[in-house]
Amino acid sequence: MDSTEIKAQIEQENKGNAKALLPIAVFLLFFLGSGVIAKDFYAMPTIVAFLIALAVAFCQNPRLKFNDKIKVCTKGIGDENVVMMCFIFLTAGAFSGAVTAAGGADSTVYLGLSLIPSQFAVVGLFLIGCFISISMGTSVGTIVALAPIAVGVSNATSFAMPLCLSAVVSGAMFGDNLSMISDTTIAAVRTQGCEMSDKFKMNFKIVLPAAILTAVIYFLLTMHGSSTLELGTYNIWQVIPYLLVLIGALMGINVFVVLIFGTIASVIAGVTTGTMPVNEIFTSIGAGVSSMYDITVISITEYKYLAAIGALVKEYGGIDAVLHFIHRNTKGKKGAQLSIAALVAGVDLATANNTIAIVMAGPIAREISQEFDIDPRRTASLLDIFASVAQGLIPYGAQMLYAAAAAGITTYAIIPYTFYPILMAISAFVFIFGFSQKEKSKKES
């Protein structure tokens, strides 16, 4: 083989094999197709779609023996990140169950609303949603807690119901994206190999302008509204566990330690204030842990199937094909970052689950970031941001569905007022085009 033939072979290998991406296309076809046909994007469990895609992956590349394919899958599945995610999910569930049973959510809501003039209650709902979601690490949990309050605010004021609910959804997505105990943050940092606190600092710089502008917009829309809002009672001691978790996380204390102390503080607050009987302590904690079973099972089961599919796709040259396409159609780091943003947003639109979207897009995003020398903190932030952007706006996502169900309205009525995800995307684009990786260069120097 002469030098010309060798060069051609190397070039062909670098191009990868686009056909290796067929399992991913099959997954999206079945998952999306069933959703369109049934008019319900939760009609087909994702695990079934993953099984079908895995079967397709095994049927490909007959030159690779079946046992060798099993070995490839096993190597891909053996990832410590998924175990770490599951432990954090369950610990976060324990804290969420304890602090809710202790009355922390209600007290935080009413304390926040009492500090804000009643005519600015919509701004208050947004800010309280930001605080609760960043403390609890769950957008759905925040919406479940706040949506009934938003309905009450709308009924007691001149503010439109969709506007009040959109403030809750916007605030919930703020914390879902930023919280260091959020499943999306955990997935983003584990797939990119960076620290949660480092990702938080970079992520916060990106989304803070969007949060401020969102609050200003809600203020301008409601500054002339009238209100006769009657508030419930609150107890400042029940709010302290949220503050402890938030401060501890921001200080960079180990997330397990933070959550355990937050759970203990919630129990103490609940027992001393009389909202949590002693005989219900473990029941409340158990209920919180049980609420995380679904996402834990998804992390264990679906991630394993996804890791197996991803390993085979990579073995067949699918990842190389993606990287070659990006190389051919992008110019430098900015184009690569846009590719990562489009990738995770597209997967979220298909799966309606931002955690799964990050888990699916994460390995490819890591390959892209390594190929283009992009800071892992930056990649993790972009993954989390654009998954949250898509999740906060899709009408068939759990967040919108819960918010709409609380008031008996359609999700399409809420979307036009949900400003934060849109502004978050704009802020991220400004960050991509306007800021270089000075942080990384300084650190390396």
Short mmCIF file of C-alpha atoms in Angstrom, two decimals:
data_model
loop_
_atom_site.label_atom_id
_atom_site.label_comp_id
_atom_site.label_asym_id
_atom_site.label_seq_id
_atom_site.Cartn_x
_atom_site.Cartn_y
_atom_site.Cartn_z
CA MET A 1 0.00 0.00 0.00
CA ASP A 2 1.60 3.29 -1.08
CA SER A 3 1.48 6.60 0.82
CA THR A 4 -1.48 7.87 -1.22
CA GLU A 5 -3.58 4.84 -0.32
CA ILE A 6 -2.59 5.07 3.34
CA LYS A 7 -3.54 8.75 3.41
CA ALA A 8 -6.90 7.97 1.79
CA GLN A 9 -7.55 5.21 4.33
CA ILE A 10 -6.75 7.49 7.28
CA GLU A 11 -9.01 10.18 5.85
CA GLN A 12 -11.83 7.68 5.42
CA GLU A 13 -11.39 6.46 9.01
CA ASN A 14 -11.51 10.03 10.29
CA LYS A 15 -14.78 10.55 8.46
CA GLY A 16 -16.29 7.79 10.55
CA ASN A 17 -19.41 5.92 9.53
CA ALA A 18 -22.69 7.84 9.40
CA LYS A 19 -24.62 4.56 9.14
CA ALA A 20 -23.52 3.80 12.70
CA LEU A 21 -25.92 6.54 13.87
CA LEU A 22 -28.90 4.45 12.72
CA PRO A 23 -29.77 3.22 16.28
CA ILE A 24 -30.13 6.82 17.47
CA ALA A 25 -32.33 7.63 14.47
CA VAL A 26 -34.45 4.55 15.21
CA PHE A 27 -34.85 5.61 18.84
CA LEU A 28 -36.05 9.08 17.83
CA LEU A 29 -38.32 7.67 15.13
CA PHE A 30 -40.11 5.29 17.49
CA PHE A 31 -40.24 7.68 20.43
CA LEU A 32 -41.40 10.69 18.43
CA GLY A 33 -43.60 8.63 16.11
CA SER A 34 -45.53 7.05 18.96
CA GLY A 35 -45.97 10.48 20.55
CA VAL A 36 -47.36 12.01 17.37
CA ILE A 37 -49.67 9.07 16.65
CA ALA A 38 -50.97 8.79 20.22
CA LYS A 39 -50.86 12.58 20.72
CA ASP A 40 -49.01 11.82 23.93
CA PHE A 41 -45.21 11.96 24.08
CA TYR A 42 -45.27 9.75 27.17
CA ALA A 43 -47.19 6.98 25.37
CA MET A 44 -44.05 4.94 24.70
CA PRO A 45 -41.72 4.42 27.66
CA THR A 46 -38.23 5.49 26.70
CA ILE A 47 -36.88 2.16 27.87
CA VAL A 48 -38.83 0.39 25.09
CA ALA A 49 -37.44 2.76 22.46
CA PHE A 50 -33.94 2.17 23.85
CA LEU A 51 -34.39 -1.61 23.61
CA ILE A 52 -35.42 -1.35 19.97
CA ALA A 53 -32.45 0.91 19.21
CA LEU A 54 -30.09 -1.49 21.00
CA ALA A 55 -31.40 -4.40 18.93
CA VAL A 56 -30.71 -2.40 15.76
CA ALA A 57 -27.18 -1.65 16.99
CA PHE A 58 -26.51 -5.36 17.52
CA CYS A 59 -27.72 -6.14 13.99
CA GLN A 60 -25.20 -3.71 12.50
CA ASN A 61 -21.60 -4.46 11.58
CA PRO A 62 -21.73 -8.25 11.04
CA ARG A 63 -17.92 -8.32 10.84
CA LEU A 64 -17.84 -7.81 14.63
CA LYS A 65 -18.71 -11.01 16.49
CA PHE A 66 -21.66 -11.03 18.91
CA ASN A 67 -19.43 -11.72 21.91
CA ASP A 68 -17.20 -8.83 20.93
CA LYS A 69 -20.24 -6.56 20.77
CA ILE A 70 -21.17 -7.68 24.29
CA LYS A 71 -17.66 -6.75 25.45
CA VAL A 72 -17.99 -3.31 23.84
CA CYS A 73 -21.34 -2.77 25.61
CA THR A 74 -19.96 -3.96 28.95
CA LYS A 75 -17.07 -1.53 28.72
CA GLY A 76 -19.46 1.31 27.92
CA ILE A 77 -21.82 0.43 30.79
CA GLY A 78 -19.09 0.26 33.44
CA ASP A 79 -19.33 3.95 34.34
CA GLU A 80 -19.10 5.16 37.95
CA ASN A 81 -20.96 8.37 37.09
CA VAL A 82 -24.36 6.70 37.07
CA VAL A 83 -23.85 5.28 40.57
CA MET A 84 -22.85 8.69 41.86
CA MET A 85 -25.92 10.25 40.26
CA CYS A 86 -28.24 7.72 41.87
CA PHE A 87 -26.82 8.29 45.36
CA ILE A 88 -27.26 12.04 45.01
CA PHE A 89 -30.80 11.65 43.66
CA LEU A 90 -31.88 9.55 46.64
CA THR A 91 -30.22 11.87 49.18
CA ALA A 92 -31.86 14.87 47.51
CA GLY A 93 -35.19 13.06 47.74
CA ALA A 94 -34.71 12.57 51.49
CA PHE A 95 -34.10 16.30 51.94
CA SER A 96 -37.04 17.26 49.73
CA GLY A 97 -39.42 14.96 51.63
CA ALA A 98 -38.27 16.20 55.03
CA VAL A 99 -38.31 19.92 54.23
CA THR A 100 -41.74 19.71 52.57
CA ALA A 101 -43.25 17.79 55.50
CA ALA A 102 -41.73 20.34 57.87
CA GLY A 103 -43.65 23.12 56.08
CA GLY A 104 -40.57 24.67 54.54
CA ALA A 105 -42.06 25.15 51.08
CA ASP A 106 -45.20 26.95 52.30
CA SER A 107 -43.28 29.10 54.77
CA THR A 108 -40.79 30.12 52.09
CA VAL A 109 -43.59 31.10 49.71
CA TYR A 110 -45.50 33.17 52.24
CA LEU A 111 -42.35 34.76 53.65
CA GLY A 112 -41.30 35.81 50.17
CA LEU A 113 -44.70 37.21 49.25
CA SER A 114 -44.88 39.11 52.54
CA LEU A 115 -41.63 40.92 51.72
CA ILE A 116 -42.85 42.07 48.31
CA PRO A 117 -45.67 44.59 47.72
CA SER A 118 -48.81 42.70 46.74
CA GLN A 119 -49.10 44.45 43.37
CA PHE A 120 -45.76 42.88 42.46
CA ALA A 121 -46.82 39.37 43.43
CA VAL A 122 -45.93 37.99 39.99
CA VAL A 123 -42.34 39.15 40.38
CA GLY A 124 -42.46 37.56 43.81
CA LEU A 125 -43.61 34.25 42.39
CA PHE A 126 -40.68 34.28 39.98
CA LEU A 127 -38.11 35.11 42.66
CA ILE A 128 -39.53 32.58 45.12
CA GLY A 129 -39.52 29.98 42.35
CA CYS A 130 -35.85 30.75 41.74
CA PHE A 131 -35.00 30.32 45.41
CA ILE A 132 -36.98 27.13 46.01
CA SER A 133 -35.81 25.43 42.82
CA ILE A 134 -32.15 26.23 43.39
CA SER A 135 -32.49 24.95 46.97
CA MET A 136 -34.52 21.82 46.15
CA GLY A 137 -32.93 21.07 42.79
CA THR A 138 -36.20 20.15 41.10
CA SER A 139 -38.28 22.21 38.69
CA VAL A 140 -41.26 19.88 38.83
CA GLY A 141 -41.25 19.88 42.64
CA THR A 142 -41.11 23.67 42.64
CA ILE A 143 -44.03 23.93 40.23
CA VAL A 144 -46.10 21.43 42.22
CA ALA A 145 -45.52 23.52 45.36
CA LEU A 146 -46.02 26.95 43.79
CA ALA A 147 -48.65 26.46 41.08
CA PRO A 148 -51.61 26.38 43.52
CA ILE A 149 -50.26 29.58 45.11
CA ALA A 150 -50.04 31.17 41.65
CA VAL A 151 -53.66 30.25 40.99
CA GLY A 152 -54.63 31.89 44.27
CA VAL A 153 -52.64 35.01 43.41
CA SER A 154 -54.39 35.28 40.05
CA ASN A 155 -57.85 34.81 41.58
CA ALA A 156 -57.15 37.48 44.21
CA THR A 157 -55.68 40.03 41.81
CA SER A 158 -56.08 41.44 38.33
CA PHE A 159 -53.14 39.44 37.04
CA ALA A 160 -53.84 36.90 34.29
CA MET A 161 -53.62 33.23 35.24
CA PRO A 162 -51.14 32.31 32.46
CA LEU A 163 -48.88 35.18 33.54
CA CYS A 164 -48.79 34.00 37.16
CA LEU A 165 -48.10 30.40 36.17
CA SER A 166 -45.41 31.43 33.70
CA ALA A 167 -43.56 33.19 36.52
CA VAL A 168 -43.56 29.92 38.46
CA VAL A 169 -42.29 27.92 35.46
CA SER A 170 -39.58 30.51 34.75
CA GLY A 171 -38.39 30.49 38.35
CA ALA A 172 -38.44 26.69 38.43
CA MET A 173 -36.25 26.46 35.33
CA PHE A 174 -33.76 28.92 36.84
CA GLY A 175 -33.01 26.56 39.72
CA ASP A 176 -33.29 23.40 37.64
CA ASN A 177 -30.44 24.70 35.52
CA LEU A 178 -28.29 26.09 38.35
CA SER A 179 -28.87 24.03 41.50
CA MET A 180 -25.96 21.84 42.52
CA ILE A 181 -28.36 19.12 43.66
CA SER A 182 -30.38 19.18 40.45
CA ASP A 183 -30.37 15.99 38.40
CA THR A 184 -29.50 18.01 35.29
CA THR A 185 -26.46 19.59 36.95
CA ILE A 186 -25.33 16.22 38.25
CA ALA A 187 -25.67 14.67 34.79
CA ALA A 188 -23.91 17.59 33.09
CA VAL A 189 -20.86 17.68 35.36
CA ARG A 190 -20.50 13.90 35.54
CA THR A 191 -20.55 13.50 31.76
CA GLN A 192 -18.01 16.31 31.31
CA GLY A 193 -15.71 15.53 34.24
CA CYS A 194 -15.79 18.87 36.05
CA GLU A 195 -16.73 20.02 39.54
CA MET A 196 -20.25 21.16 40.41
CA SER A 197 -19.06 24.37 42.06
CA ASP A 198 -16.96 25.31 39.02
CA LYS A 199 -19.86 24.66 36.67
CA PHE A 200 -22.17 26.70 38.93
CA LYS A 201 -19.88 29.74 38.87
CA MET A 202 -19.63 29.75 35.08
CA ASN A 203 -23.30 28.90 34.58
CA PHE A 204 -24.41 31.64 36.99
CA LYS A 205 -22.51 34.31 35.05
CA ILE A 206 -24.30 33.25 31.89
CA VAL A 207 -27.89 33.19 33.17
CA LEU A 208 -27.89 36.01 35.73
CA PRO A 209 -28.60 38.72 33.11
CA ALA A 210 -31.54 36.65 31.84
CA ALA A 211 -32.96 36.28 35.37
CA ILE A 212 -32.65 40.01 36.08
CA LEU A 213 -34.27 40.96 32.78
CA THR A 214 -37.09 38.45 33.38
CA ALA A 215 -37.83 40.03 36.78
CA VAL A 216 -37.83 43.49 35.18
CA ILE A 217 -40.29 42.36 32.48
CA TYR A 218 -42.68 40.88 35.06
CA PHE A 219 -42.36 44.09 37.08
CA LEU A 220 -43.24 46.28 34.08
CA LEU A 221 -46.20 44.06 33.15
CA THR A 222 -47.70 44.14 36.64
CA MET A 223 -46.66 47.49 38.12
CA HIS A 224 -50.13 48.99 37.63
CA GLY A 225 -52.10 45.94 38.76
CA SER A 226 -54.44 45.85 41.74
CA SER A 227 -54.33 43.30 44.52
CA THR A 228 -56.27 42.14 47.56
CA LEU A 229 -53.99 39.21 48.25
CA GLU A 230 -54.36 37.45 51.59
CA LEU A 231 -51.25 35.61 52.71
CA GLY A 232 -50.91 32.48 54.79
CA THR A 233 -48.70 32.22 57.84
CA TYR A 234 -45.03 31.36 57.82
CA ASN A 235 -42.35 30.31 60.29
CA ILE A 236 -38.81 31.52 59.71
CA TRP A 237 -37.36 28.37 61.31
CA GLN A 238 -38.90 26.27 58.57
CA VAL A 239 -37.05 28.31 55.93
CA ILE A 240 -33.61 27.78 57.51
CA PRO A 241 -33.03 24.28 56.01
CA TYR A 242 -33.31 25.77 52.51
CA LEU A 243 -30.80 28.45 53.42
CA LEU A 244 -28.38 25.91 54.90
CA VAL A 245 -28.48 23.77 51.77
CA LEU A 246 -28.09 26.75 49.46
CA ILE A 247 -25.21 28.31 51.42
CA GLY A 248 -23.46 24.96 51.89
CA ALA A 249 -23.68 24.17 48.20
CA LEU A 250 -22.35 27.61 47.24
CA MET A 251 -19.44 27.15 49.66
CA GLY A 252 -18.47 24.00 47.80
CA ILE A 253 -19.18 21.60 50.68
CA ASN A 254 -19.65 17.99 49.53
CA VAL A 255 -23.19 17.60 48.22
CA PHE A 256 -23.89 14.53 50.36
CA VAL A 257 -22.88 16.38 53.52
CA VAL A 258 -25.01 19.38 52.56
CA LEU A 259 -28.08 17.27 51.90
CA ILE A 260 -27.70 15.19 55.05
CA PHE A 261 -27.40 18.29 57.23
CA GLY A 262 -30.32 19.87 55.35
CA THR A 263 -32.44 16.80 56.07
CA ILE A 264 -31.50 16.84 59.77
CA ALA A 265 -32.24 20.59 59.97
CA SER A 266 -35.62 20.01 58.32
CA VAL A 267 -36.52 17.33 60.85
CA ILE A 268 -35.50 19.57 63.76
CA ALA A 269 -37.48 22.51 62.33
CA GLY A 270 -40.53 20.35 61.69
CA VAL A 271 -40.54 18.73 65.14
CA THR A 272 -39.88 21.95 67.08
CA THR A 273 -42.56 23.89 65.20
CA GLY A 274 -45.08 21.07 65.50
CA THR A 275 -45.57 20.46 61.77
CA MET A 276 -43.84 17.08 61.74
CA PRO A 277 -44.89 14.54 64.40
CA VAL A 278 -41.98 12.45 65.69
CA ASN A 279 -43.61 9.24 64.50
CA GLU A 280 -43.75 10.60 60.91
CA ILE A 281 -40.09 11.59 60.58
CA PHE A 282 -38.96 8.50 58.73
CA THR A 283 -42.23 8.30 56.80
CA SER A 284 -41.66 11.80 55.43
CA ILE A 285 -38.06 11.07 54.52
CA GLY A 286 -39.10 7.77 52.93
CA ALA A 287 -41.76 9.50 50.85
CA GLY A 288 -39.13 11.90 49.52
CA VAL A 289 -36.75 9.08 48.66
CA SER A 290 -39.61 7.19 46.96
CA SER A 291 -40.36 10.24 44.82
CA MET A 292 -36.87 9.90 43.34
CA TYR A 293 -37.27 6.23 42.42
CA ASP A 294 -38.33 7.02 38.85
CA ILE A 295 -35.36 9.20 38.01
CA THR A 296 -33.05 6.72 39.80
CA VAL A 297 -34.42 3.81 37.77
CA ILE A 298 -34.05 5.91 34.64
CA SER A 299 -30.45 6.63 35.57
CA ILE A 300 -29.64 2.98 36.23
CA THR A 301 -31.69 1.24 33.54
CA GLU A 302 -31.97 3.70 30.69
CA TYR A 303 -28.44 5.00 31.15
CA LYS A 304 -27.12 1.44 30.92
CA TYR A 305 -28.99 0.84 27.68
CA LEU A 306 -27.90 4.24 26.41
CA ALA A 307 -24.29 3.56 27.38
CA ALA A 308 -24.43 0.24 25.52
CA ILE A 309 -25.89 1.88 22.41
CA GLY A 310 -23.37 4.70 22.63
CA ALA A 311 -20.46 2.27 22.95
CA LEU A 312 -21.54 0.37 19.83
CA VAL A 313 -22.20 3.57 17.90
CA LYS A 314 -18.72 4.79 18.81
CA GLU A 315 -17.15 1.42 17.94
CA TYR A 316 -18.82 1.50 14.52
CA GLY A 317 -17.56 5.03 13.82
CA GLY A 318 -20.73 7.01 14.51
CA ILE A 319 -19.08 9.51 16.88
CA ASP A 320 -16.29 10.08 14.38
CA ALA A 321 -18.93 10.79 11.74
CA VAL A 322 -20.54 13.42 13.98
CA LEU A 323 -17.17 15.01 14.70
CA HIS A 324 -16.27 15.00 11.00
CA PHE A 325 -19.59 16.67 10.15
CA ILE A 326 -18.99 19.34 12.78
CA HIS A 327 -15.43 19.90 11.56
CA ARG A 328 -16.66 20.30 8.02
CA ASN A 329 -19.54 22.63 8.87
CA THR A 330 -18.24 24.71 11.76
CA LYS A 331 -15.45 27.19 12.24
CA GLY A 332 -13.62 26.89 15.52
CA LYS A 333 -14.81 26.76 19.09
CA LYS A 334 -17.85 28.97 18.65
CA GLY A 335 -19.32 26.73 15.99
CA ALA A 336 -18.59 23.67 18.13
CA GLN A 337 -20.39 25.23 21.10
CA LEU A 338 -23.41 25.99 18.91
CA SER A 339 -23.36 22.36 17.80
CA ILE A 340 -23.44 21.21 21.44
CA ALA A 341 -26.34 23.57 22.14
CA ALA A 342 -28.32 22.36 19.13
CA LEU A 343 -27.56 18.73 19.95
CA VAL A 344 -28.87 18.76 23.53
CA ALA A 345 -31.85 20.99 22.71
CA GLY A 346 -32.83 18.69 19.85
CA VAL A 347 -32.62 15.60 22.03
CA ASP A 348 -34.74 17.31 24.69
CA LEU A 349 -37.39 18.19 22.11
CA ALA A 350 -37.47 14.51 21.20
CA THR A 351 -37.48 13.04 24.71
CA ALA A 352 -39.24 15.78 26.74
CA ASN A 353 -36.80 15.13 29.59
CA ASN A 354 -33.84 17.42 30.13
CA THR A 355 -31.94 14.93 32.30
CA ILE A 356 -32.17 12.19 29.68
CA ALA A 357 -31.25 14.74 27.00
CA ILE A 358 -28.04 15.63 28.86
CA VAL A 359 -27.19 11.99 29.51
CA MET A 360 -27.68 11.18 25.81
CA ALA A 361 -25.88 14.22 24.43
CA GLY A 362 -23.17 14.32 27.12
CA PRO A 363 -20.72 11.76 25.69
CA ILE A 364 -20.85 13.29 22.21
CA ALA A 365 -20.54 16.77 23.69
CA ARG A 366 -17.44 15.66 25.60
CA GLU A 367 -15.87 14.36 22.40
CA ILE A 368 -16.63 17.67 20.70
CA SER A 369 -15.23 19.72 23.58
CA GLN A 370 -12.03 17.67 23.63
CA GLU A 371 -11.70 17.89 19.86
CA PHE A 372 -12.06 21.69 19.89
CA ASP A 373 -10.33 22.26 23.27
CA ILE A 374 -13.44 23.67 24.98
CA ASP A 375 -13.41 24.10 28.76
CA PRO A 376 -15.43 21.23 30.35
CA ARG A 377 -17.13 23.76 32.67
CA ARG A 378 -18.29 25.64 29.63
CA THR A 379 -19.58 22.49 27.94
CA ALA A 380 -21.41 21.35 31.09
CA SER A 381 -23.03 24.79 31.41
CA LEU A 382 -24.16 24.81 27.78
CA LEU A 383 -25.59 21.30 28.07
CA ASP A 384 -27.61 22.22 31.15
CA ILE A 385 -28.70 25.60 29.81
CA PHE A 386 -29.99 24.51 26.43
CA ALA A 387 -31.66 21.38 27.82
CA SER A 388 -33.48 23.68 30.25
CA VAL A 389 -34.32 26.15 27.47
CA ALA A 390 -36.07 23.46 25.46
CA GLN A 391 -37.67 21.81 28.50
CA GLY A 392 -39.04 25.12 29.78
CA LEU A 393 -40.83 25.88 26.51
CA ILE A 394 -42.15 22.60 25.11
CA PRO A 395 -45.92 22.25 25.64
CA TYR A 396 -45.66 18.51 26.30
CA GLY A 397 -42.97 18.71 29.01
CA ALA A 398 -43.78 17.75 32.59
CA GLN A 399 -43.16 21.30 33.82
CA MET A 400 -45.73 22.93 31.55
CA LEU A 401 -48.22 20.09 32.02
CA TYR A 402 -48.12 20.39 35.83
CA ALA A 403 -48.48 24.17 35.69
CA ALA A 404 -51.41 24.04 33.25
CA ALA A 405 -53.16 21.28 35.21
CA ALA A 406 -53.15 23.41 38.37
CA ALA A 407 -55.39 25.99 36.70
CA GLY A 408 -57.19 23.84 34.15
CA ILE A 409 -55.79 25.78 31.19
CA THR A 410 -53.71 24.72 28.17
CA THR A 411 -49.94 24.83 28.14
CA TYR A 412 -50.09 27.02 25.04
CA ALA A 413 -51.63 29.80 27.13
CA ILE A 414 -48.61 29.84 29.45
CA ILE A 415 -45.79 29.63 26.90
CA PRO A 416 -46.03 33.23 25.53
CA TYR A 417 -45.35 34.62 29.03
CA THR A 418 -42.53 32.24 29.89
CA PHE A 419 -39.73 34.72 29.25
CA TYR A 420 -36.85 33.23 31.19
CA PRO A 421 -35.98 30.22 28.97
CA ILE A 422 -35.95 32.47 25.90
CA LEU A 423 -33.77 35.09 27.58
CA MET A 424 -31.53 32.32 28.95
CA ALA A 425 -30.90 31.13 25.40
CA ILE A 426 -30.14 34.67 24.21
CA SER A 427 -27.77 35.21 27.13
CA ALA A 428 -25.99 31.93 26.33
CA PHE A 429 -25.57 32.94 22.67
CA VAL A 430 -24.07 36.26 23.78
CA PHE A 431 -21.71 34.31 26.04
CA ILE A 432 -20.65 31.98 23.22
CA PHE A 433 -19.90 34.80 20.78
CA GLY A 434 -18.71 37.43 23.25
CA PHE A 435 -16.52 35.65 25.78
CA SER A 436 -13.39 33.59 25.21
CA GLN A 437 -11.99 30.94 27.55
CA LYS A 438 -9.91 33.29 29.67
CA GLU A 439 -10.81 31.37 32.81
CA LYS A 440 -9.22 28.22 31.46
CA SER A 441 -6.08 29.87 30.18
CA LYS A 442 -5.50 31.60 33.53
CA LYS A 443 -6.01 28.36 35.40
CA GLU A 444 -3.61 26.47 33.16
CA SER A 445 -0.98 29.18 33.40
#
